[in-house]
Amino acid sequence: MKTFRVFSTFAFFTGFLTVSFSSSIGTETFGSAAERSPASTQPLAESVRAPFANAKSPLVTQVPRSSLWPSPSERWLFRFERIISAEYQSKSWLAMKLGGRVALESAGTHGENHFYQMTAETDRLEMEGTPKNERRSFPPIRLEIDRAGKLREMRWLSSKAPTSEDSDFMKDLASQWLFFEPTSRLGVAEVEWTENAVDSEMRSISKRMKRYRDRPEISKLDSTHEWIARSHGNPGSSESGYRVERIEGVENFSIPSANGSFDQKTSYRWLWTGTEKVAVLAQAEIVGDALTVSGVEGAEAKPAPRVDLAVFAKEWASIGKLAPADRLRYFQLVKRAMDGGQNEIVSVLVKALSGKLAGSMEWRTSIGALAASDNPLAASALVALYQEERRGSAEKISILAGLTSGEGQPAPEWKKILEAEISAPVDSASPNDSVREASLFALGSTIRKELEPARRQALEDLLWKEIKETKTEVGALSLLEAIGNSGSAEYLPFVKEQFFSADAKVRAKAVSAVRFFTNDVARSIIEPARRDPSPIVRKAAEWSGRFQSNLAAN
Amino acid sequence: MLLLPLLVWGVSSQFASAGEATSPDSLPESIPASLSESHAVFGGRTSVSYGLAPVDPTFESLPPTAVGPQQTTDWVGFSGMLSTMLFGKDRSILETRAGMTDLLEGESDLYWGGFRVFSSKPAFIDGSYQISAGLPSLSMRIPLFGVPVGPVTVRIDAGIAAEAAVTAKLTPLIAVPIQFTSVRAEMNPHVDAIGFVEGYAKWIAVRAGVGGSLNLVSANASVSGVLSFGAKAATFAYQGFIGMLAAKIYGFADYFNPFGWKWKRAWQGNFAEWPGKCYSFGPVGGSDPCASFKP
């Protein structure tokens, strides 16, 4: 499985860039100088005329999903343009413009989560004033949006590994579309939202990033974004609603340095150009040895199962007595009911853990269920269980193992807990050392699962800190395991360094550590490892390679 | 280090005699390094691979000439592995290795769902160094796909749920003179995994669904070995059972009958039904453990 998280890296567009935005609204051309007008001369507030009548409740809830995302039978088409420029020490450093088309369409459902496919191509590129008209298509990506409207993950749909440039480009586009996220590639921002009615048919929502709390060095911040939807169809008819008409944004700022400041300006603009009807026909295709079906979905998903609480509380107390297959089916049912929002199950599970030993089947199944669910209450319960004073090492390790291997989204509180456990003094004879090591493995896994960019960055920094402080071989082995769990190529320099160790055991762990890395990065370690004189290193290469094949296949 | 050539020799000779596939109905004396069972469904392969071996099979599979002179390794032990392929999507569930020298140092490898979860430190109990790991139950979903059922394409929710506990034991059997001293080592992974598949779609006047019951694996097999310090060749034995891939996957399609204002079953049938295979290595608790393995 290849998963990309929005905002994680933006090497292609980040750097220190600036932009003076200009565009040709509503046309298919990049625009001549006469057609263009800098965005900075068109303040977004100009379009604001009157506040929306009922703008008191949280903003995002006022935008129905049908306005944000296409229905299963629609493909929304947009023209996009992006202008980027940067100056360093008041000298031009980069000036780039590009434009193209984006298509967005529904790609199925999973429970209450929805998938959308984004396809893009560029047809205008201008670098340092020199235009180049060349059409370039990018591998499509799939966005998974959960029931709260939040991005769960981004995934490439192409079996071929994308280049890092392609990856950055598509992530950048996706981040523009995901307008309602209060974050940007710079971090978590303090956001000021404004909702307005432009006229009777058009509504506008503006987002202003006031400051990035973790980036105090950023100055002269001018980060304004606007989302505009227009009503269509006859009011009251099934075809009526709002459609995204335009999104645009400007982000200008400076980063002072000793030799002069970097001044960055970027802007983007998307314009709706049409809606295509998508034919709802089954398209089944066997790729390799797996069946893929596209273009069709059930119009209505089966609701999540609900558990009869009275029966459940009674039966779960003796879950250990069930036959393994029956127990696992029950476990799966309970997980899905929690995923579906049946919060009461969480307290029953917590009660069922009382007095149970960490190795008991009741404990393991209940912890597994809490860790497997993406119910936020279950995630919080796992934290609370861990923090109970009576908790012994064996129970802590079991909870950490659940956190590491579970599918659920980890609670944010884990960062502090893991930090405290990892920074405990090293003493290999103490049971606390096992907790420390399990915490390190859990940290790696938590990095992999964390979608919120600032939190992920903080977790990555924590692991970096450990890497810098660890000097022993045993410590390096644990770190390689944590990196392996993280799947983050951020740590490639450390992995490469360890890969040249004289100790075969260390080399084997270094090869294992790249199993979840993207194919192109992992290949640089796995391929030489296949020819390593040590059999355990070759075996590790074979094992890592299997995960890589899965990434490509998924 | 002294143990290594003996162990490799012992394993090689063991596997050489165990090359033939094991009949599920017979009571084999030994099993190959891994067992797998595979079937096709929905155009994708569904399979289970389970391995339990006295030593890393790489020793046998990689010829020394491919990479220059053979280098010895200080890794000697047991490995256990469980992976499944569900509708063409491969998933590693359990990878575990307990080295005999590593066991004493508390370095056992344990990967659960592809993640390294913890190291189980050995405890000296009743004359043996023991490690044990009871893992929290695991759920892994597989990427969404669809399958046409009658007139409707049904989105499938599929995945794997698994539970496991692994114990490994190293018992020194000291004797004088020293060459009669031996070490008894044992690994016992207890693994169960099920697959789940459920799909449902409703489209105006048509609805359809897919459901399934897949017992991917149920294994409680142990491998043990006795290694002598030069006096005798190493010996290995298996005990327990492994049941694999018993499944039934069915589908249905209904249409809405406006005259009766109710749904009517238009079609139902099985996409797949597999009886599964069960390998028994001696009676457990006086009864045949394979008798209860069914979809």
mmCIF file of C-alpha atoms in Angstrom, chain A residues 1 107-110 113 115 142 144 152-153 155 280 282 284 286 288-303 324-325 327-329 331-332 335-336 358-359 361 364-365 367-369 372 397-398 400-402 404-407 428 433-434 437-438 441-442 445 448 474 477 481 485 505 509 512 515-516 530-536 538-539 542-543 546-547 550 553-554, chain B residues 42-45 56-59 61-64 67 69-75 81-83 85 87-92 95 97 102 105 107 109 111-119 121 134-148 152-158 160-165 190 192-196 198-204 212-215 218 295:
data_model
loop_
_atom_site.group_PDB
_atom_site.id
_atom_site.type_symbol
_atom_site.label_atom_id
_atom_site.label_comp_id
_atom_site.label_asym_id
_atom_site.label_seq_id
_atom_site.Cartn_x
_atom_site.Cartn_y
_atom_site.Cartn_z
ATOM 1 C CA MET A 1 0.000 0.000 0.000
ATOM 2 C CA ALA A 107 -14.416 6.731 -6.607
ATOM 3 C CA GLY A 108 -16.546 4.708 -4.242
ATOM 4 C CA THR A 109 -17.278 4.360 -0.578
ATOM 5 C CA HIS A 110 -16.053 2.362 2.366
ATOM 6 C CA ASN A 113 -15.869 7.078 4.159
ATOM 7 C CA PHE A 115 -13.250 8.134 -2.044
ATOM 8 C CA ARG A 142 -7.454 8.887 -4.535
ATOM 9 C CA GLU A 144 -10.333 9.162 1.260
ATOM 10 C CA ARG A 152 -8.086 10.142 5.931
ATOM 11 C CA GLU A 153 -5.469 9.349 3.347
ATOM 12 C CA ARG A 155 -3.189 7.086 -2.307
ATOM 13 C CA VAL A 280 -22.472 4.152 -14.303
ATOM 14 C CA ALA A 282 -19.454 -1.957 -14.295
ATOM 15 C CA ALA A 284 -14.255 -5.161 -14.144
ATOM 16 C CA ILE A 286 -8.199 -8.389 -13.850
ATOM 17 C CA GLY A 288 -2.194 -9.282 -12.302
ATOM 18 C CA ASP A 289 -4.105 -11.709 -10.172
ATOM 19 C CA ALA A 290 -6.448 -9.196 -8.582
ATOM 20 C CA LEU A 291 -9.827 -7.990 -9.690
ATOM 21 C CA THR A 292 -10.375 -4.276 -9.952
ATOM 22 C CA VAL A 293 -13.689 -2.662 -10.623
ATOM 23 C CA SER A 294 -14.104 0.974 -11.452
ATOM 24 C CA GLY A 295 -16.830 3.375 -12.369
ATOM 25 C CA VAL A 296 -19.623 1.808 -10.348
ATOM 26 C CA GLU A 297 -20.694 1.735 -6.790
ATOM 27 C CA GLY A 298 -23.709 0.967 -4.753
ATOM 28 C CA ALA A 299 -25.723 4.116 -4.294
ATOM 29 C CA GLU A 300 -26.286 3.333 -0.659
ATOM 30 C CA ALA A 301 -23.847 1.727 1.729
ATOM 31 C CA LYS A 302 -24.959 -0.801 4.280
ATOM 32 C CA PRO A 303 -25.155 0.870 7.669
ATOM 33 C CA PRO A 324 -10.956 -18.567 18.149
ATOM 34 C CA ALA A 325 -12.798 -18.057 14.847
ATOM 35 C CA ARG A 327 -14.077 -14.724 18.925
ATOM 36 C CA LEU A 328 -12.418 -13.038 15.967
ATOM 37 C CA ARG A 329 -15.781 -12.553 14.264
ATOM 38 C CA PHE A 331 -14.034 -8.817 17.673
ATOM 39 C CA GLN A 332 -14.546 -7.613 14.103
ATOM 40 C CA LYS A 335 -14.737 -2.896 15.954
ATOM 41 C CA ARG A 336 -17.111 -2.049 13.116
ATOM 42 C CA ALA A 358 -2.268 -8.677 30.189
ATOM 43 C CA GLY A 359 -1.803 -12.142 28.692
ATOM 44 C CA MET A 361 -7.605 -13.521 25.978
ATOM 45 C CA ARG A 364 -5.857 -9.001 24.346
ATOM 46 C CA THR A 365 -9.155 -8.997 22.469
ATOM 47 C CA ILE A 367 -7.206 -3.918 23.755
ATOM 48 C CA GLY A 368 -7.084 -5.074 20.142
ATOM 49 C CA ALA A 369 -10.647 -3.866 19.537
ATOM 50 C CA ALA A 372 -8.337 -1.283 15.822
ATOM 51 C CA ILE A 397 3.601 -3.231 26.672
ATOM 52 C CA SER A 398 0.393 -4.883 25.532
ATOM 53 C CA LEU A 400 1.687 -0.190 23.205
ATOM 54 C CA ALA A 401 1.593 -3.275 20.978
ATOM 55 C CA GLY A 402 -2.066 -2.500 20.254
ATOM 56 C CA THR A 404 1.589 -0.078 17.152
ATOM 57 C CA SER A 405 -0.335 -2.630 15.160
ATOM 58 C CA GLY A 406 -3.889 -1.258 15.407
ATOM 59 C CA GLU A 407 -5.601 0.410 12.475
ATOM 60 C CA SER A 428 18.506 -3.347 30.073
ATOM 61 C CA ASP A 433 13.490 -0.928 29.346
ATOM 62 C CA SER A 434 11.010 -3.204 27.578
ATOM 63 C CA GLU A 437 11.603 -0.158 23.531
ATOM 64 C CA ALA A 438 7.916 -0.859 22.887
ATOM 65 C CA PHE A 441 8.268 0.971 18.156
ATOM 66 C CA ALA A 442 4.900 2.591 18.867
ATOM 67 C CA SER A 445 3.967 3.327 13.948
ATOM 68 C CA ARG A 448 3.028 6.375 9.983
ATOM 69 C CA VAL A 474 21.553 -2.212 20.486
ATOM 70 C CA LEU A 477 18.770 -1.747 16.174
ATOM 71 C CA GLU A 481 12.817 -1.028 13.958
ATOM 72 C CA ASN A 485 7.366 1.020 11.525
ATOM 73 C CA LYS A 505 22.606 -7.991 12.110
ATOM 74 C CA LYS A 509 17.695 -4.399 10.307
ATOM 75 C CA SER A 512 14.026 -4.332 7.010
ATOM 76 C CA ARG A 515 9.917 -2.000 3.880
ATOM 77 C CA PHE A 516 7.258 0.730 3.967
ATOM 78 C CA ARG A 530 20.174 -8.953 -2.215
ATOM 79 C CA ARG A 531 23.881 -9.442 -3.030
ATOM 80 C CA ASP A 532 25.106 -9.130 0.549
ATOM 81 C CA PRO A 533 27.429 -11.957 1.664
ATOM 82 C CA SER A 534 25.379 -12.531 4.792
ATOM 83 C CA PRO A 535 22.295 -14.764 4.429
ATOM 84 C CA ILE A 536 20.354 -12.871 7.083
ATOM 85 C CA ARG A 538 19.644 -11.336 1.917
ATOM 86 C CA LYS A 539 16.685 -12.780 3.783
ATOM 87 C CA GLU A 542 13.625 -10.616 0.374
ATOM 88 C CA TRP A 543 11.231 -9.788 3.214
ATOM 89 C CA ARG A 546 7.588 -8.405 -0.371
ATOM 90 C CA PHE A 547 6.172 -5.319 1.346
ATOM 91 C CA ASN A 550 2.384 -4.946 -1.884
ATOM 92 C CA ALA A 553 -0.015 -3.653 -5.978
ATOM 93 C CA ASN A 554 -2.189 -1.619 -3.632
ATOM 94 C CA PHE B 42 -13.585 -12.898 -7.737
ATOM 95 C CA GLY B 43 -10.691 -13.127 -10.183
ATOM 96 C CA GLY B 44 -8.154 -12.763 -7.361
ATOM 97 C CA ARG B 45 -6.211 -15.336 -5.443
ATOM 98 C CA ASP B 56 15.988 -19.657 8.631
ATOM 99 C CA PRO B 57 15.293 -21.395 5.300
ATOM 100 C CA THR B 58 17.599 -18.942 3.548
ATOM 101 C CA PHE B 59 20.455 -21.237 4.498
ATOM 102 C CA SER B 61 17.710 -21.560 -0.634
ATOM 103 C CA LEU B 62 20.699 -19.325 -1.349
ATOM 104 C CA PRO B 63 23.690 -21.099 -2.897
ATOM 105 C CA PRO B 64 26.995 -19.920 -1.467
ATOM 106 C CA VAL B 67 27.844 -14.427 -3.502
ATOM 107 C CA PRO B 69 32.490 -17.792 -0.036
ATOM 108 C CA GLN B 70 29.794 -18.877 2.401
ATOM 109 C CA GLN B 71 29.857 -16.872 5.569
ATOM 110 C CA THR B 72 28.629 -18.301 8.780
ATOM 111 C CA THR B 73 26.100 -16.512 10.895
ATOM 112 C CA ASP B 74 25.569 -16.574 14.597
ATOM 113 C CA TRP B 75 21.850 -16.776 14.090
ATOM 114 C CA MET B 81 5.477 -17.009 9.580
ATOM 115 C CA LEU B 82 1.872 -16.425 8.573
ATOM 116 C CA SER B 83 0.774 -14.437 5.583
ATOM 117 C CA MET B 85 -3.528 -13.166 0.263
ATOM 118 C CA PHE B 87 -8.599 -11.413 -3.228
ATOM 119 C CA GLY B 88 -5.142 -10.784 -4.638
ATOM 120 C CA LYS B 89 -3.919 -8.473 -1.866
ATOM 121 C CA ASP B 90 -0.972 -9.786 0.088
ATOM 122 C CA ARG B 91 -0.749 -9.234 3.842
ATOM 123 C CA SER B 92 1.910 -10.303 6.286
ATOM 124 C CA GLU B 95 6.715 -12.984 11.412
ATOM 125 C CA ARG B 97 12.058 -15.540 14.947
ATOM 126 C CA ASP B 102 19.566 -14.376 20.933
ATOM 127 C CA GLU B 105 19.949 -11.999 25.256
ATOM 128 C CA GLU B 107 16.455 -10.483 21.174
ATOM 129 C CA ASP B 109 11.958 -10.678 16.382
ATOM 130 C CA TYR B 111 6.347 -8.509 13.649
ATOM 131 C CA TRP B 112 2.585 -8.299 13.939
ATOM 132 C CA GLY B 113 0.739 -6.998 10.901
ATOM 133 C CA GLY B 114 4.061 -5.857 9.442
ATOM 134 C CA PHE B 115 4.957 -3.794 12.522
ATOM 135 C CA ARG B 116 7.628 -4.588 15.054
ATOM 136 C CA VAL B 117 5.667 -4.555 18.302
ATOM 137 C CA PHE B 118 7.961 -5.418 21.192
ATOM 138 C CA SER B 119 10.846 -7.555 22.361
ATOM 139 C CA LYS B 121 12.669 -10.601 27.368
ATOM 140 C CA GLY B 134 0.400 -12.619 23.833
ATOM 141 C CA LEU B 135 -0.533 -10.173 21.127
ATOM 142 C CA PRO B 136 -3.566 -7.892 21.021
ATOM 143 C CA SER B 137 -6.072 -8.992 18.393
ATOM 144 C CA LEU B 138 -5.403 -7.449 15.038
ATOM 145 C CA SER B 139 -7.616 -6.155 12.280
ATOM 146 C CA MET B 140 -6.381 -5.310 8.798
ATOM 147 C CA ARG B 141 -8.633 -4.145 6.047
ATOM 148 C CA ILE B 142 -7.757 -4.576 2.420
ATOM 149 C CA PRO B 143 -8.288 -1.947 -0.254
ATOM 150 C CA LEU B 144 -11.807 -1.534 -1.470
ATOM 151 C CA PHE B 145 -12.922 -3.221 -4.610
ATOM 152 C CA GLY B 146 -16.207 -4.075 -6.223
ATOM 153 C CA VAL B 147 -17.817 -7.063 -7.742
ATOM 154 C CA PRO B 148 -20.873 -7.201 -9.990
ATOM 155 C CA VAL B 152 -25.496 -4.066 -9.202
ATOM 156 C CA THR B 153 -21.831 -3.639 -8.494
ATOM 157 C CA VAL B 154 -21.287 -4.303 -4.851
ATOM 158 C CA ARG B 155 -18.581 -2.525 -2.959
ATOM 159 C CA ILE B 156 -16.757 -5.045 -0.834
ATOM 160 C CA ASP B 157 -15.525 -4.454 2.649
ATOM 161 C CA ALA B 158 -12.911 -7.079 3.261
ATOM 162 C CA ILE B 160 -8.428 -9.954 8.101
ATOM 163 C CA ALA B 161 -8.735 -10.365 11.849
ATOM 164 C CA ALA B 162 -6.112 -12.352 13.687
ATOM 165 C CA GLU B 163 -4.915 -13.303 17.131
ATOM 166 C CA ALA B 164 -1.674 -14.935 18.157
ATOM 167 C CA ALA B 165 0.427 -15.953 21.075
ATOM 168 C CA HIS B 190 -0.676 -20.289 18.390
ATOM 169 C CA ASP B 192 -5.827 -17.916 14.336
ATOM 170 C CA ALA B 193 -6.924 -15.709 11.481
ATOM 171 C CA ILE B 194 -10.236 -15.173 9.790
ATOM 172 C CA GLY B 195 -11.087 -13.255 6.678
ATOM 173 C CA PHE B 196 -14.198 -11.169 6.476
ATOM 174 C CA GLU B 198 -19.151 -8.129 3.264
ATOM 175 C CA GLY B 199 -20.680 -6.036 0.589
ATOM 176 C CA TYR B 200 -23.992 -4.369 0.178
ATOM 177 C CA ALA B 201 -25.441 -2.086 -2.417
ATOM 178 C CA LYS B 202 -28.874 -0.664 -2.934
ATOM 179 C CA TRP B 203 -29.818 1.048 -6.086
ATOM 180 C CA ILE B 204 -33.351 2.309 -6.459
ATOM 181 C CA GLY B 212 -18.497 -14.715 3.609
ATOM 182 C CA SER B 213 -17.064 -16.845 6.291
ATOM 183 C CA LEU B 214 -13.378 -17.529 5.891
ATOM 184 C CA ASN B 215 -11.345 -19.457 8.423
ATOM 185 C CA SER B 218 -6.032 -22.037 12.821
ATOM 186 C CA PRO B 295 -15.921 -23.270 7.414
#
